[in-house]
């Protein structure tokens, strides 16, 4: 089965992301039915030609893929459990952020009701949807991905990672973990720079350039981790411990909490104490298991 711009789609959830998805589908001319728990969020979508359904049951009526973009795992069940029997034979694409085990649970729940389930992790903020740079990672039903790929690519670059419904979510959270550590480091740096009168906005400009340069080393770090050989370091654990200790002193002197730096400091201290100081920084990966 291939799709056309006449494929009807249903969007369940009109938060910031659901609204971005629905308006992108409407801009592409797809017949789009939307539902939201709280009324009043569909006015501009209706003006753009979407149909607003008062109930979930009516929202899934037109056929076509059902896209859930709700707050969390519990809200997916709260929304879909009452209509599970009406969804037999349908395709469900869950773009809600659910933990891997929750995605797998939803896949099993869907299978028990004869629903074809595809899970997705959105690597974009709402303003990026439909624009270059947005990506959505998928896993679960290959059939759903293959038959709906055309409309999914209206939203973002679409990549499929196999039938484990929890895989896309794992990738999503691995990327988010990377992002949050970077954001936390930026907040710490901004606090340090404010202590010497530099605005966070000015620091943000310089930090963006620095982080961009530093991220170029990530593929190399990944290769070192995969070999498990940390004996030929670019810079050693002892070197990094010295740097982190200095950051800690600088932060203390500036009256800034070291909460963002403390976890890494703990990991480096432990490795030096265990005799690994001469090995590469990437060995810190081994402390996480
Ligand atoms: N926004 C973003 O930048 C990120 C990007 C990456 C992916 N996330 C995930 O996408 C899901 C939805 O995010 P969102 O930005 O649309 O979230 P909200 O604006 O907070 O809207 C939440 C919607 O969920 C509805 N909802 C909440 N609880 C329930 C429930 N128990 N039953 C039914 N619906 C529920 C809520 O409805 P209402 O409060 O308006 O009545 C909104 O429609 C999310 O998983 C992100 O992690 C977005």
CSV table of C-alpha atoms and ligand atoms in Angstrom, one decimal:
chain,number,residue,atom,x,y,z
A,1,UNK,CA,0.0,0.0,0.0
A,2,UNK,CA,1.3,3.4,-0.8
A,3,UNK,CA,-0.1,6.7,0.4
A,4,UNK,CA,-1.1,9.9,-1.3
A,5,UNK,CA,-1.9,13.4,-0.1
A,6,UNK,CA,-5.4,12.1,0.4
A,7,UNK,CA,-4.4,9.8,3.2
A,8,UNK,CA,-6.4,10.8,6.3
A,9,UNK,CA,-4.4,11.2,9.5
A,10,UNK,CA,-5.5,11.5,13.0
A,11,UNK,CA,-3.5,13.5,15.6
A,12,UNK,CA,-4.3,12.8,19.3
A,13,UNK,CA,-2.9,15.5,21.5
A,14,UNK,CA,-2.7,19.2,20.6
A,15,UNK,CA,0.2,20.3,22.8
A,16,UNK,CA,3.0,22.3,21.2
A,17,UNK,CA,4.2,19.3,19.3
A,18,UNK,CA,0.9,17.9,18.2
A,19,UNK,CA,-0.1,21.3,16.9
A,20,UNK,CA,3.1,21.5,14.9
A,21,UNK,CA,2.5,18.0,13.4
A,22,UNK,CA,-1.1,18.8,12.5
A,23,UNK,CA,-0.4,22.1,10.9
A,24,UNK,CA,2.4,20.5,8.8
A,25,UNK,CA,0.1,17.8,7.6
A,26,UNK,CA,-2.6,20.4,6.8
A,27,UNK,CA,0.0,22.6,4.9
A,28,UNK,CA,0.7,19.5,2.8
A,29,UNK,CA,-3.0,19.1,2.2
A,30,UNK,CA,-3.6,15.9,4.1
A,31,UNK,CA,-7.1,15.4,5.5
A,32,UNK,CA,-6.3,15.9,9.2
A,33,UNK,CA,-8.5,15.1,12.2
A,34,UNK,CA,-7.4,16.3,15.6
A,35,UNK,CA,-8.5,15.7,19.1
A,36,UNK,CA,-7.3,17.1,22.4
A,37,UNK,CA,-8.3,16.3,26.0
A,38,UNK,CA,-9.0,19.9,26.8
A,39,UNK,CA,-11.1,21.8,24.2
A,40,UNK,CA,-10.1,25.1,22.6
A,41,UNK,CA,-6.7,24.2,21.1
A,42,UNK,CA,-7.8,23.6,17.6
A,43,UNK,CA,-9.1,26.9,16.4
A,44,UNK,CA,-6.2,27.8,14.1
A,45,UNK,CA,-6.0,24.2,12.8
A,46,UNK,CA,-9.7,24.3,12.0
A,47,UNK,CA,-9.1,27.5,10.1
A,48,UNK,CA,-6.4,25.7,8.2
A,49,UNK,CA,-8.8,23.0,7.2
A,50,UNK,CA,-8.4,20.4,10.0
A,51,UNK,CA,-11.4,18.6,11.5
A,52,UNK,CA,-11.7,18.8,15.2
A,53,UNK,CA,-13.3,15.7,16.8
A,54,UNK,CA,-15.0,16.0,20.2
A,55,UNK,CA,-14.1,12.4,21.2
A,56,UNK,CA,-11.2,10.1,20.6
A,57,UNK,CA,-13.7,7.6,19.1
A,58,UNK,CA,-14.8,10.2,16.5
A,59,UNK,CA,-11.2,11.3,15.9
A,60,UNK,CA,-10.1,7.8,14.8
A,61,UNK,CA,-13.2,7.4,12.7
A,62,UNK,CA,-11.8,8.5,9.3
A,63,UNK,CA,-9.3,5.7,9.0
A,64,UNK,CA,-5.6,6.1,8.2
A,65,UNK,CA,-2.8,6.2,10.7
A,66,UNK,CA,-3.4,7.4,14.2
A,67,UNK,CA,-0.6,9.5,15.7
A,68,UNK,CA,-0.4,9.9,19.4
A,69,UNK,CA,1.6,12.8,20.7
A,70,UNK,CA,0.6,13.1,24.3
A,71,UNK,CA,2.4,13.9,27.5
A,72,UNK,CA,3.6,10.5,28.6
A,73,UNK,CA,3.0,6.8,28.8
A,74,UNK,CA,0.1,7.1,31.2
A,75,UNK,CA,-1.7,9.6,29.0
A,76,UNK,CA,-1.4,7.3,26.0
A,77,UNK,CA,-3.2,4.6,27.9
A,78,UNK,CA,-5.7,7.0,29.3
A,79,UNK,CA,-6.5,8.1,25.8
A,80,UNK,CA,-6.4,4.8,23.9
A,81,UNK,CA,-7.5,2.1,26.3
A,82,UNK,CA,-11.2,3.1,26.0
A,83,UNK,CA,-11.0,2.8,22.2
A,84,UNK,CA,-8.7,-0.2,21.9
A,85,UNK,CA,-11.3,-2.4,20.4
A,86,UNK,CA,-12.2,0.1,17.7
A,87,UNK,CA,-8.5,0.3,16.7
A,88,UNK,CA,-8.2,-3.3,15.7
A,89,UNK,CA,-6.6,-3.5,12.2
A,90,UNK,CA,-5.4,0.1,12.4
A,91,UNK,CA,-1.9,1.7,12.5
A,92,UNK,CA,-0.8,3.5,15.6
A,93,UNK,CA,2.3,5.8,15.5
A,94,UNK,CA,3.2,6.8,19.0
A,95,UNK,CA,5.4,10.0,19.1
A,96,UNK,CA,4.9,10.5,22.8
A,97,UNK,CA,8.2,10.4,24.7
A,98,UNK,CA,8.0,7.0,26.4
A,99,UNK,CA,10.8,5.1,28.1
A,100,UNK,CA,12.0,2.0,26.2
A,101,UNK,CA,10.1,-0.4,28.5
A,102,UNK,CA,7.0,1.7,28.1
A,103,UNK,CA,7.3,1.7,24.3
A,104,UNK,CA,7.6,-2.1,24.4
A,105,UNK,CA,4.7,-2.4,26.7
A,106,UNK,CA,2.6,-0.3,24.3
A,107,UNK,CA,3.7,-2.5,21.4
A,108,UNK,CA,2.5,-5.6,23.3
A,109,UNK,CA,-0.7,-3.8,24.3
A,110,UNK,CA,-1.3,-2.9,20.6
A,111,UNK,CA,-0.5,-6.4,19.4
A,112,UNK,CA,-3.0,-7.8,21.9
A,113,UNK,CA,-5.7,-5.6,20.3
A,114,UNK,CA,-4.6,-6.3,16.7
A,115,UNK,CA,-3.1,-2.8,16.3
A,116,UNK,CA,0.0,-2.3,14.2
A,117,UNK,CA,2.4,-0.2,16.3
A,118,UNK,CA,5.3,2.1,15.4
A,119,UNK,CA,7.2,4.0,18.0
A,120,UNK,CA,9.0,7.3,17.3
A,121,UNK,CA,11.4,9.6,19.1
A,122,UNK,CA,11.2,13.2,17.9
A,123,UNK,CA,14.6,14.8,17.7
A,124,UNK,CA,13.3,18.3,17.2
A,125,UNK,CA,11.4,21.1,18.9
A,126,UNK,CA,8.0,22.1,17.5
A,127,UNK,CA,9.4,25.0,15.4
A,128,UNK,CA,11.7,22.6,13.6
A,129,UNK,CA,8.9,20.3,12.4
A,130,UNK,CA,8.7,20.2,8.6
A,131,UNK,CA,12.0,22.0,8.3
A,132,UNK,CA,15.6,20.8,7.6
A,133,UNK,CA,17.3,19.6,10.7
A,134,UNK,CA,14.4,17.8,12.2
A,135,UNK,CA,14.6,14.1,12.6
A,136,UNK,CA,12.3,11.4,14.0
A,137,UNK,CA,13.7,8.0,14.9
A,138,UNK,CA,11.4,5.0,14.5
A,139,UNK,CA,11.2,1.4,15.6
A,140,UNK,CA,8.5,-1.2,15.8
A,141,UNK,CA,6.3,-2.2,12.9
A,142,UNK,CA,8.2,-2.1,9.6
A,143,UNK,CA,4.9,-2.3,7.8
A,144,UNK,CA,3.7,0.9,9.3
A,145,UNK,CA,7.0,2.7,8.6
A,146,UNK,CA,7.1,1.6,5.0
A,147,UNK,CA,3.5,2.3,4.2
A,148,UNK,CA,3.5,5.7,6.0
A,149,UNK,CA,7.1,6.8,5.2
A,150,UNK,CA,5.9,9.4,2.7
A,151,UNK,CA,3.7,11.3,5.2
A,152,UNK,CA,6.3,10.8,8.0
A,153,UNK,CA,8.9,12.5,5.9
A,154,UNK,CA,6.7,15.6,5.7
A,155,UNK,CA,7.4,16.1,9.4
A,156,UNK,CA,11.1,15.4,9.6
A,157,UNK,CA,13.8,13.1,8.2
A,158,UNK,CA,12.6,9.6,9.1
A,159,UNK,CA,14.9,6.7,10.0
A,160,UNK,CA,13.8,3.2,10.9
A,161,UNK,CA,15.8,1.0,13.4
A,162,UNK,CA,14.1,-2.4,13.4
A,163,UNK,CA,11.2,-4.1,15.1
A,164,UNK,CA,12.2,-3.6,18.7
A,165,UNK,CA,9.7,-0.9,19.7
A,166,UNK,CA,12.0,0.3,22.5
A,167,UNK,CA,15.0,1.0,20.3
A,168,UNK,CA,13.9,4.4,19.0
A,169,UNK,CA,13.1,5.5,22.5
A,170,UNK,CA,16.5,4.3,23.7
A,171,UNK,CA,18.2,6.4,21.0
A,172,UNK,CA,16.0,9.4,21.8
A,173,UNK,CA,17.0,9.3,25.5
A,174,UNK,CA,20.7,8.7,24.8
A,175,UNK,CA,20.7,11.8,22.6
A,176,UNK,CA,18.8,13.7,25.2
A,177,UNK,CA,21.2,12.6,28.0
A,178,UNK,CA,24.0,14.0,25.8
A,179,UNK,CA,22.1,17.3,25.3
A,180,UNK,CA,21.2,17.7,29.0
A,181,UNK,CA,24.8,17.3,30.2
A,182,UNK,CA,25.8,20.0,27.7
A,183,UNK,CA,23.0,22.3,28.8
A,184,UNK,CA,24.0,21.8,32.4
A,185,UNK,CA,27.6,22.6,31.7
A,186,UNK,CA,26.5,25.8,29.9
A,187,UNK,CA,24.5,26.9,33.0
A,188,UNK,CA,27.5,26.3,35.2
A,189,UNK,CA,29.7,28.2,32.8
A,190,UNK,CA,27.2,31.1,32.5
A,191,UNK,CA,27.2,31.4,36.3
A,192,UNK,CA,31.0,31.5,36.4
A,193,UNK,CA,31.1,34.2,33.7
A,194,UNK,CA,28.4,36.3,35.5
A,195,UNK,CA,30.8,36.4,38.5
A,196,UNK,CA,33.2,38.5,36.3
A,197,UNK,CA,30.5,40.6,34.6
A,198,UNK,CA,29.9,38.7,31.3
A,199,UNK,CA,26.3,38.2,30.3
A,200,UNK,CA,24.9,34.8,29.7
A,201,UNK,CA,24.0,35.8,26.2
A,202,UNK,CA,27.5,36.8,25.4
A,203,UNK,CA,28.9,33.7,26.9
A,204,UNK,CA,26.3,31.7,24.9
A,205,UNK,CA,27.9,32.9,21.7
A,206,UNK,CA,31.3,31.8,22.7
A,207,UNK,CA,30.2,28.5,24.3
A,208,UNK,CA,28.3,27.5,21.1
A,209,UNK,CA,31.5,27.8,19.1
A,210,UNK,CA,33.5,25.9,21.7
A,211,UNK,CA,31.0,23.1,22.1
A,212,UNK,CA,30.7,22.8,18.3
A,213,UNK,CA,34.5,22.4,18.1
A,214,UNK,CA,34.6,19.9,21.0
A,215,UNK,CA,31.8,17.7,19.6
A,216,UNK,CA,34.1,16.8,16.7
A,217,UNK,CA,35.9,14.4,19.0
A,218,UNK,CA,32.8,12.4,19.8
A,219,UNK,CA,33.2,9.8,17.0
A,220,UNK,CA,36.8,9.2,18.0
A,221,UNK,CA,35.8,8.8,21.7
A,222,UNK,CA,33.1,6.3,20.6
A,223,UNK,CA,35.7,4.3,18.7
A,224,UNK,CA,38.0,4.2,21.8
A,225,UNK,CA,35.0,3.0,23.9
A,226,UNK,CA,34.1,0.3,21.5
A,227,UNK,CA,37.7,-1.1,21.5
A,228,UNK,CA,37.8,-1.0,25.3
A,229,UNK,CA,41.5,0.0,25.0
A,230,UNK,CA,42.2,3.1,27.0
A,231,UNK,CA,46.0,2.8,27.1
A,232,UNK,CA,46.8,5.4,24.4
A,233,UNK,CA,45.0,8.5,25.7
A,234,UNK,CA,44.8,11.9,24.0
A,235,UNK,CA,44.5,13.2,27.6
A,236,UNK,CA,44.5,11.0,30.7
A,237,UNK,CA,42.0,10.7,33.5
A,238,UNK,CA,44.6,12.3,35.8
A,239,UNK,CA,44.8,15.3,33.5
A,240,UNK,CA,41.0,15.7,33.5
A,241,UNK,CA,40.8,15.3,37.3
A,242,UNK,CA,43.2,18.2,37.6
A,243,UNK,CA,41.0,20.3,35.3
A,244,UNK,CA,37.8,19.4,37.1
A,245,UNK,CA,39.4,20.0,40.5
A,246,UNK,CA,40.5,23.5,39.3
A,247,UNK,CA,36.9,24.2,38.0
A,248,UNK,CA,35.7,23.1,41.4
A,249,UNK,CA,38.0,25.6,43.2
A,250,UNK,CA,37.1,28.4,40.7
A,251,UNK,CA,33.4,27.8,41.3
A,252,UNK,CA,33.8,27.7,45.1
A,253,UNK,CA,35.8,31.0,45.0
A,254,UNK,CA,33.0,32.6,42.8
A,255,UNK,CA,30.3,31.3,45.2
A,256,UNK,CA,28.8,29.0,42.6
A,257,UNK,CA,27.4,25.6,43.4
A,258,UNK,CA,29.3,22.7,41.8
A,259,UNK,CA,26.3,20.4,41.3
A,260,UNK,CA,26.7,20.1,37.5
A,261,UNK,CA,30.4,19.3,37.9
A,262,UNK,CA,30.2,17.1,40.9
A,263,UNK,CA,29.1,13.8,39.3
A,264,UNK,CA,32.1,13.8,36.8
A,265,UNK,CA,34.5,14.8,39.6
A,266,UNK,CA,33.3,11.8,41.6
A,267,UNK,CA,33.8,9.4,38.7
A,268,UNK,CA,37.3,10.8,38.0
A,269,UNK,CA,38.3,10.7,41.7
A,270,UNK,CA,37.3,7.1,41.9
A,271,UNK,CA,39.3,6.0,38.9
A,272,UNK,CA,42.4,7.8,40.1
A,273,UNK,CA,42.0,6.1,43.5
A,274,UNK,CA,41.6,2.8,41.7
A,275,UNK,CA,44.9,3.3,39.8
A,276,UNK,CA,43.5,4.2,36.4
A,277,UNK,CA,44.8,7.8,36.3
A,278,UNK,CA,47.1,7.2,33.3
A,279,UNK,CA,44.3,5.8,31.1
A,280,UNK,CA,42.2,7.8,28.7
A,281,UNK,CA,39.2,9.9,29.8
A,282,UNK,CA,36.9,7.5,27.8
A,283,UNK,CA,37.5,4.8,30.4
A,284,UNK,CA,35.0,6.7,32.5
A,285,UNK,CA,32.4,4.9,30.4
A,286,UNK,CA,33.4,1.7,32.3
A,287,UNK,CA,32.3,3.3,35.6
A,288,UNK,CA,28.7,3.5,34.4
A,289,UNK,CA,28.0,-0.3,34.4
B,1,LIG,N1,7.9,20.0,22.7
B,1,LIG,C1,9.1,19.6,22.5
B,1,LIG,O1,10.1,20.3,22.3
B,1,LIG,C2,9.5,18.1,22.6
B,1,LIG,C3,10.3,17.6,21.5
B,1,LIG,C4,10.7,16.1,21.6
B,1,LIG,C5,9.4,15.3,21.8
B,1,LIG,N2,8.6,15.9,22.9
B,1,LIG,C6,7.5,15.0,23.4
B,1,LIG,O2,6.3,15.1,22.6
B,1,LIG,C7,5.2,14.8,23.5
B,1,LIG,C8,4.3,16.0,23.4
B,1,LIG,O3,5.0,17.2,23.7
B,1,LIG,P1,4.3,18.6,23.7
B,1,LIG,O4,5.4,19.6,23.5
B,1,LIG,O5,3.2,18.6,22.7
B,1,LIG,O6,3.7,18.6,25.2
B,1,LIG,P2,2.6,19.6,25.8
B,1,LIG,O7,2.6,20.9,25.1
B,1,LIG,O8,2.9,19.6,27.3
B,1,LIG,O9,1.2,18.8,25.5
B,1,LIG,C9,0.9,17.6,26.2
B,1,LIG,C10,-0.3,17.0,25.5
B,1,LIG,O10,-0.7,15.8,26.3
B,1,LIG,C11,-2.1,16.0,26.7
B,1,LIG,N3,-2.3,15.2,27.9
B,1,LIG,C12,-1.6,15.3,29.0
B,1,LIG,N4,-2.1,14.4,29.9
B,1,LIG,C13,-3.1,13.8,29.3
B,1,LIG,C14,-4.0,12.7,29.7
B,1,LIG,N5,-4.0,12.2,30.9
B,1,LIG,N6,-4.9,12.3,28.8
B,1,LIG,C15,-5.0,12.9,27.6
B,1,LIG,N7,-4.2,13.8,27.1
B,1,LIG,C16,-3.2,14.3,28.0
B,1,LIG,C17,-2.3,17.4,26.8
B,1,LIG,O11,-3.6,17.7,26.8
B,1,LIG,P3,-4.3,19.0,27.5
B,1,LIG,O12,-3.5,19.2,28.8
B,1,LIG,O13,-4.1,20.1,26.6
B,1,LIG,O14,-5.6,18.6,27.8
B,1,LIG,C18,-1.5,18.0,25.6
B,1,LIG,O15,-2.3,17.8,24.4
B,1,LIG,C19,5.8,14.6,24.9
B,1,LIG,O16,5.9,13.3,25.2
B,1,LIG,C20,7.1,15.3,24.8
B,1,LIG,O17,8.1,14.7,25.7
B,1,LIG,C21,8.2,17.2,22.7
